[in-house]
Coordinates of C-alpha atoms in Angstrom, one line a residue:
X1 CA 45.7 198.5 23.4
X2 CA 42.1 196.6 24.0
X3 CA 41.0 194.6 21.2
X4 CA 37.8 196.1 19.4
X5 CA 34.7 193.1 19.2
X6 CA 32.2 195.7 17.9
X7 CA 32.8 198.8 15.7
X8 CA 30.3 202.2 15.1
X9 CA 30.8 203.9 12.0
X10 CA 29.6 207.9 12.6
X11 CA 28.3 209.8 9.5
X12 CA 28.4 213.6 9.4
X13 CA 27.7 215.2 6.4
X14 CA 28.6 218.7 5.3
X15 CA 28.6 221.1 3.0
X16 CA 30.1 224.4 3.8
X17 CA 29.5 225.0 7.1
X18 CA 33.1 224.7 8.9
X19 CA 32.4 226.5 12.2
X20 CA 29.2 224.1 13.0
X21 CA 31.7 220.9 11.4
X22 CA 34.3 221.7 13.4
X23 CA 31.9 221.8 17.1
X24 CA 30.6 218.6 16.0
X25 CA 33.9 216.9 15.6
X26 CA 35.1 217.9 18.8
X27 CA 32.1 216.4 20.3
X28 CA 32.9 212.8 18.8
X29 CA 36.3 213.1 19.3
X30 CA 35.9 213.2 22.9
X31 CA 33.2 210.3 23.1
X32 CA 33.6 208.1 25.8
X33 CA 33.1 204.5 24.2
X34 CA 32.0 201.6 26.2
X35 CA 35.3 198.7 26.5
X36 CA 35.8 196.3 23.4
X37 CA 34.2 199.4 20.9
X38 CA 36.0 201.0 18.3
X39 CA 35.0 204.4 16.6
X40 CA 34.8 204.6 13.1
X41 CA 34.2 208.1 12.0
X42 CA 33.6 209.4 8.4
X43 CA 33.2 213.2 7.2
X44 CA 31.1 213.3 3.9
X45 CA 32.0 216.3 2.0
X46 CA 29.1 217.3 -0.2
X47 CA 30.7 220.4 -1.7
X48 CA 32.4 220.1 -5.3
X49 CA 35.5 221.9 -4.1
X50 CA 36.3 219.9 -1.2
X51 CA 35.6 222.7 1.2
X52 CA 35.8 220.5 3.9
X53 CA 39.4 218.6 3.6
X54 CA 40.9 220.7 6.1
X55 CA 39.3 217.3 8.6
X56 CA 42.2 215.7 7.4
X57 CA 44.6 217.8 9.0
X58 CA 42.8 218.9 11.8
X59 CA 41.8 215.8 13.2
X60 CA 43.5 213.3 11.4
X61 CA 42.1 210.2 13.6
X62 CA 38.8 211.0 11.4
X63 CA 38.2 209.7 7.7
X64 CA 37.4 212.7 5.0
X65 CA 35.1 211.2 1.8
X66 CA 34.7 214.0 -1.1
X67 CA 31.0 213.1 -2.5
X68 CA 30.7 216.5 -5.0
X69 CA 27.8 215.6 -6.8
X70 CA 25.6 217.4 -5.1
X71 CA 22.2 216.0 -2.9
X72 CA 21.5 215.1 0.5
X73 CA 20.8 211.3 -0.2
X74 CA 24.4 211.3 -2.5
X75 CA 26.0 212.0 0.9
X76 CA 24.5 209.6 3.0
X77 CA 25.0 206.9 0.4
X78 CA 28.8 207.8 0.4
X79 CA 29.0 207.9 4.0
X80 CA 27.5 204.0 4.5
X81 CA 29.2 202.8 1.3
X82 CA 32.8 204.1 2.7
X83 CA 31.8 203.4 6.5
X84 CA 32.7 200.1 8.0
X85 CA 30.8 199.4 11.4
X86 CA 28.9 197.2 13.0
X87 CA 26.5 200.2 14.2
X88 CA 26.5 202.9 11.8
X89 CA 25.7 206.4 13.7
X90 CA 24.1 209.3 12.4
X91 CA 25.1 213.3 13.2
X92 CA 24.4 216.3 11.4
X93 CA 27.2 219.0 11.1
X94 CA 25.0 221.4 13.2
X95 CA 24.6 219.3 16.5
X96 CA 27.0 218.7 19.2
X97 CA 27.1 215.7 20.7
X98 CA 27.0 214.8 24.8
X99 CA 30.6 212.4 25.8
X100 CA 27.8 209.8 26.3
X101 CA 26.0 209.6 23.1
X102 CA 27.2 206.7 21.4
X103 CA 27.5 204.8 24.6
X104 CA 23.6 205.6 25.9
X105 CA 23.1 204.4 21.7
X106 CA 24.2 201.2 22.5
X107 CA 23.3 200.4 25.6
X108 CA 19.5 200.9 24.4
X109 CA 20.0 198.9 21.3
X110 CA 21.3 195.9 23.4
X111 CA 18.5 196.1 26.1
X112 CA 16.0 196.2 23.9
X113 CA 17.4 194.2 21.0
X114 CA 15.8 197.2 18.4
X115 CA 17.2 197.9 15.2
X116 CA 17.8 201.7 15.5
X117 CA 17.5 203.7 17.8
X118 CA 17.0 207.6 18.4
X119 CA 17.7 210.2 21.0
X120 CA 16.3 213.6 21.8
X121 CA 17.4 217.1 19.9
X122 CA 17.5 220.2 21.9
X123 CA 18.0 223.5 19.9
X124 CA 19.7 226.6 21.1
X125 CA 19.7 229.7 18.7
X126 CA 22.9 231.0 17.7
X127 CA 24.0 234.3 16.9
X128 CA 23.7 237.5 19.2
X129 CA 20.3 238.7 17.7
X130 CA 19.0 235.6 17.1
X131 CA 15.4 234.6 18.2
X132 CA 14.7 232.8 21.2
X133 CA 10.8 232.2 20.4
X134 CA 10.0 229.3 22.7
X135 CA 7.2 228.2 19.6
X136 CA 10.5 228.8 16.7
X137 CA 12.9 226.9 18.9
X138 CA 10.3 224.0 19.3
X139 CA 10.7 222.9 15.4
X140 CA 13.8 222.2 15.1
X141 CA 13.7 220.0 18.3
X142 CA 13.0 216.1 18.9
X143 CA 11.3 215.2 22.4
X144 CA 9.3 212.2 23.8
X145 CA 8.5 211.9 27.1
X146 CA 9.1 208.1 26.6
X147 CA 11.0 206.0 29.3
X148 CA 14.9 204.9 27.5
X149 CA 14.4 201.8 25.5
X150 CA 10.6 202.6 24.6
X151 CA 9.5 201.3 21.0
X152 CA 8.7 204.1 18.8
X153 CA 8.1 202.2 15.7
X154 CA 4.5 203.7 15.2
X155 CA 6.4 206.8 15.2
X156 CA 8.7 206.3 12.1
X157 CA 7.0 208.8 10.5
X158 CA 7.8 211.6 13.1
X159 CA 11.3 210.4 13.0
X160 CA 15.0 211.2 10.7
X161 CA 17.9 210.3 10.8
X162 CA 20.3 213.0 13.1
X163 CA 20.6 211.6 16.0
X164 CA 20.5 207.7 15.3
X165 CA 22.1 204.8 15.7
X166 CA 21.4 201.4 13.3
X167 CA 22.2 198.0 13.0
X168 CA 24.0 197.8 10.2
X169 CA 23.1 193.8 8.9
X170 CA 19.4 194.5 9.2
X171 CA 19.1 198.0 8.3
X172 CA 21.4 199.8 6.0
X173 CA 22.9 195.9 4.7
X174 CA 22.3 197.0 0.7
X175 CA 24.7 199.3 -1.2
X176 CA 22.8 203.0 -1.4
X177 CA 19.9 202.7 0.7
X178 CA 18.8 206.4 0.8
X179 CA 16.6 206.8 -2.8
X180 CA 19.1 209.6 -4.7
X181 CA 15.8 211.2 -6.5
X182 CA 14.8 212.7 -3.0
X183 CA 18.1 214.3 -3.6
X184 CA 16.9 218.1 -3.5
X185 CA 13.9 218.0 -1.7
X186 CA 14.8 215.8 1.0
X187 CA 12.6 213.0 2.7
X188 CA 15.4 210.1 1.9
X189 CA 15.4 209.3 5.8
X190 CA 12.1 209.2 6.3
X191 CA 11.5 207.4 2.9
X192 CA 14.4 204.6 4.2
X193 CA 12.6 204.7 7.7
X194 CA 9.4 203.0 6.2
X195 CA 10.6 201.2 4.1
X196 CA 12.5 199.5 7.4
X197 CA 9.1 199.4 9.5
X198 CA 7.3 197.2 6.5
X199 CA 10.3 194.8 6.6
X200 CA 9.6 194.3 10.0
X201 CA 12.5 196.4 11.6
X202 CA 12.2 198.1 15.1
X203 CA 13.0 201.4 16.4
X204 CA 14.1 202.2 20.3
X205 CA 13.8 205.6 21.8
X206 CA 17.4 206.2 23.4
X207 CA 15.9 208.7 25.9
X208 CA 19.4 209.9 27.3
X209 CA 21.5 210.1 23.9
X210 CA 21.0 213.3 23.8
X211 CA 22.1 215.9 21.4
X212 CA 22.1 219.8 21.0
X213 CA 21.2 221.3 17.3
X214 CA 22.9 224.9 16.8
X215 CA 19.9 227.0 14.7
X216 CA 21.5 229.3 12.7
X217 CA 19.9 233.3 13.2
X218 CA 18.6 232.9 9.0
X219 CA 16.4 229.9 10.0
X220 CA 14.9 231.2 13.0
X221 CA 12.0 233.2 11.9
X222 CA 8.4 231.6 10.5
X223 CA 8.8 232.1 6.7
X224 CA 11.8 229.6 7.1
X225 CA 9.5 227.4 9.4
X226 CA 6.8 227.5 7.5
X227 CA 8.4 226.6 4.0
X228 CA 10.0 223.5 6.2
X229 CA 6.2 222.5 8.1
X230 CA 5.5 222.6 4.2
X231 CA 7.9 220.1 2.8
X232 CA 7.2 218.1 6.3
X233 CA 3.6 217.7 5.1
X234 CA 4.8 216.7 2.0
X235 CA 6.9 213.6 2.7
X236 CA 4.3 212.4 5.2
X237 CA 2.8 211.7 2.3
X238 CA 5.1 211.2 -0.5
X239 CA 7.0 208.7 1.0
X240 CA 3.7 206.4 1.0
X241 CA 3.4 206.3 -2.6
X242 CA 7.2 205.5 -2.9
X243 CA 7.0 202.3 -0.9
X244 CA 6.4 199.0 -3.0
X245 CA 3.0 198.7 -3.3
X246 CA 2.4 202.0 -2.2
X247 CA 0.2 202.6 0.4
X248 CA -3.3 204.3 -0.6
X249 CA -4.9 204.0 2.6
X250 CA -2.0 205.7 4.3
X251 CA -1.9 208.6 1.0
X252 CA -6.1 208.9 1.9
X253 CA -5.2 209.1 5.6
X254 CA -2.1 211.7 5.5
X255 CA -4.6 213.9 2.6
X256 CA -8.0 213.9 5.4
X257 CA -5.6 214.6 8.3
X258 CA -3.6 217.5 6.0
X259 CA -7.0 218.9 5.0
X260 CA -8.1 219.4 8.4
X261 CA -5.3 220.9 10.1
X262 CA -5.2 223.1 7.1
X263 CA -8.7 224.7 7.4
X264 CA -8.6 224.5 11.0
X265 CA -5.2 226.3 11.8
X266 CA -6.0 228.7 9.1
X267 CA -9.1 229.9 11.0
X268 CA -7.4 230.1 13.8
X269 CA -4.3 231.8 12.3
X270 CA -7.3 234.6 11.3
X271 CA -8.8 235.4 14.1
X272 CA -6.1 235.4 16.7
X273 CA -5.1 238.3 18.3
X274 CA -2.2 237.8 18.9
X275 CA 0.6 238.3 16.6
X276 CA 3.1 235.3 17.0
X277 CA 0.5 232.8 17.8
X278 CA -1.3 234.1 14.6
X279 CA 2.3 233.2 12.7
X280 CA 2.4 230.0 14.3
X281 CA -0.9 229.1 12.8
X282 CA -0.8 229.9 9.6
X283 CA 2.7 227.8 9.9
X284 CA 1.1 224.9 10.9
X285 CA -1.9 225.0 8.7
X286 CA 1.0 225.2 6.0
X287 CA 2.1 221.4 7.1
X288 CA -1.3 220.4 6.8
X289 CA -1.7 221.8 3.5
X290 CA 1.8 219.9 2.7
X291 CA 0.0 216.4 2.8
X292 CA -2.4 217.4 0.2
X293 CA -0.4 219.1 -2.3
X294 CA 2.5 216.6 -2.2
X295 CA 3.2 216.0 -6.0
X296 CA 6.5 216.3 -7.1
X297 CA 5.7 219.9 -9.1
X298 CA 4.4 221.7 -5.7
X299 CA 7.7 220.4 -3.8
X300 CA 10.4 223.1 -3.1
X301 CA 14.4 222.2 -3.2
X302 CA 16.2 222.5 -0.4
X303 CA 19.2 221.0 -0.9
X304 CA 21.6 219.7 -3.6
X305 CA 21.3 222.3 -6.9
X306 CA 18.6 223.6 -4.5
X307 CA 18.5 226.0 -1.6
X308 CA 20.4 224.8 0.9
X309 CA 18.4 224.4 4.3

C-alpha cells in the first residue's frame, strides 16, 4: 500500500436527511485521490437521536461523530475538532460530489499557494413536481466565470463554506473556529471567512471542482428564497460588527448598498408585468432590506432549535 505524505479530512454534516447523506457518501467514496494522499472522512451527526449512525455500517471506511446539541456552527466545530488532515474539505449532505473534486481542490491550492479554495455549485431540483424556474434554480447556485486558480479574496463575502477546501495550519489551526452564537441563524462561515481575509489569508477559485446541490421541491418556490435573500442581507452585515474592531465603514457601506437595492427592486417588483419577474423582485429587494435591518431581534432561525433550512 502507498505511503500517505498529505491527508484531507472531508466534513459533511447532517441532520435527518438520509437519502441526500447517503448520495453524498457515495460520491466521496468513489474520489479519485491524487498519489501519496489519504482521505479522511467524518460524518457529523447533528441530530440528538443519532439518526445518522447507520454511516457506520454502511460505509464503514467513513468516521461517524454524534454532535446532538443542536446548531449549525456545533457541527462544524465537531467535525474540525474530530478531523485530522492536512486539508480539511467541506460538503454539505445535499451535494454530490464529481470523482475529481478533491483532486482539482488540491491541485489549485498548490498552483496558487492560496489558503482555501472553492469550486462552483450547480443545482438541479428534485422531486417530480418540483420547479425548474431558471431565476429559483439560480439561488442556490455558486458560479464565476473566473479562470481555475483566480484569487477571489474580495469575494469572501459572496462566499460559504460547501464546496471548500482549507489549509488547515493557517485557517482552521484553533479549536472551534465557527462562532457557536450564529448557531440558529447561520452566518458562522461567512463570519469565519472574514475573519481569515483580515489575518491576511487567501482564497483560490477551484474553477473545475465542481459540485451538484440537490434542491429539495419545499425550497423551491420564492417565499423560501426570499426569507433566505433576507437572512443573506443580514450577515453581509452582521458579520462586520462581529469582527474585532468591527468594521463601521463596511456596516455604513452594506446599510447604503441594502437601502438601495431595497427601494429600487421594490419599484420594480410593482410595476412589472410580469408575474415571476415581479416575485423575483420583491425577493431581491428583500436581501437589500436584510443589510439594513440586521440586528439580532429582526434575524429569523433557520437551523438548530430553529427551522431547519
Amino acid at each position: 500500500m502507498a505511503e500517505h505524505t498529505e491527508s484531507v479530512s472531508i466534513i459533511i454534516p447532517t441532520l435527518n436527511r438520509p437519502q441526500p447523506l447517503r448520495r453524498a457518501l457515495a460520491s466521496v467514496a468513489a474520489q479519485r485521490l491524487p498519489e501519496g494522499i489519504g482521505l479522511d472522512v467524518v460524518v457529523v451527526d447533528n441530530s440528538p437521536d443519532r439518526s445518522a449512525q447507520w454511516v457506520s455500517e454502511s460505509f464503514p471506511q467513513m468516521r461517524y461523530l454524534s454532535e446532538p446539541l443542536p446548531g449549525v456552527a456545533n457541527a462544524r466545530n465537531a467535525g474540525v475538532n474530530g478531523s485530522t488532515g492536512h486539508w480539511v474539505a467541506f460538503l454539505d449532505d445535499d451535494e454530490e460530489a464529481a470523482p475529481d473534486w478533491i483532486a482539482r481542490h488540491l491541485d489549485t491550492l498548490r498552483r496558487s499557494g492560496a489558503d482555501g479554495s472553492f469550486g462552483p455549485v450547480v443545482a438541479r431540483a428534485e422531486g417530480a413536481g418540483a420547479s425548474s424556474d431558471p431565476s429559483i434554480i439560480a439561488f442556490f447556485e455558486r458560479r464565476m466565470d473566473l479562470p481555475p486558480g483566480s484569487d477571489i479574496t474580495a469575494r469572501a463575502a459572496y462566499l460559504g463554506t460547501n464546496n471548500s477546501v482549507f489549509a488547515r495550519a493557517t485557517c482552521l489551526g484553533a479549536e472551534n473556529p465557527f462562532d457557536i452564537s450564529l448557531n440558529e441563524t447561520g452566518g458562522e462561515d461567512s463570519l469565519l471567512l472574514q475573519q481569515l481575509v483580515k489575518q491576511g489569508r487567501r482564497f483560490a477559485w477551484a474553477a473545475e471542482a465542481a459540485v451538484t446541490e440537490f434542491v429539495p421541491e419545499k425550497r423551491l418556490n420564492w417565499d423560501y428564497v426570499t426569507r433566505r435573500r433576507f437572512l443573506s442581507g443580514q450577515i453581509r452585515t452582521f458579520v462586520q460588527s462581529m469582527l474585532q474592531p468591527p468594521r463601521w465603514d463596511r456596516i455604513v457601506f452594506w446599510m447604503l448598498a441594502g437601502a438601495v437595492q431595497g427601494m429600487c427592486w421594490s419599484l420594480l417588483g410593482l410595476i412589472s408585468r410580469d408575474r415571476n419577474k415581479a416575485q423575483e423582485a420583491r425577493s431581491k429587494a428583500w436581501g437589500g432590506w436584510g443589510k439594513l435591518f440586521w440586528a439580532r431581534r429582526f434575524r429569523p432561525r433557520l437551523y438548530g432549535r430553529g427551522l431547519v433550512s
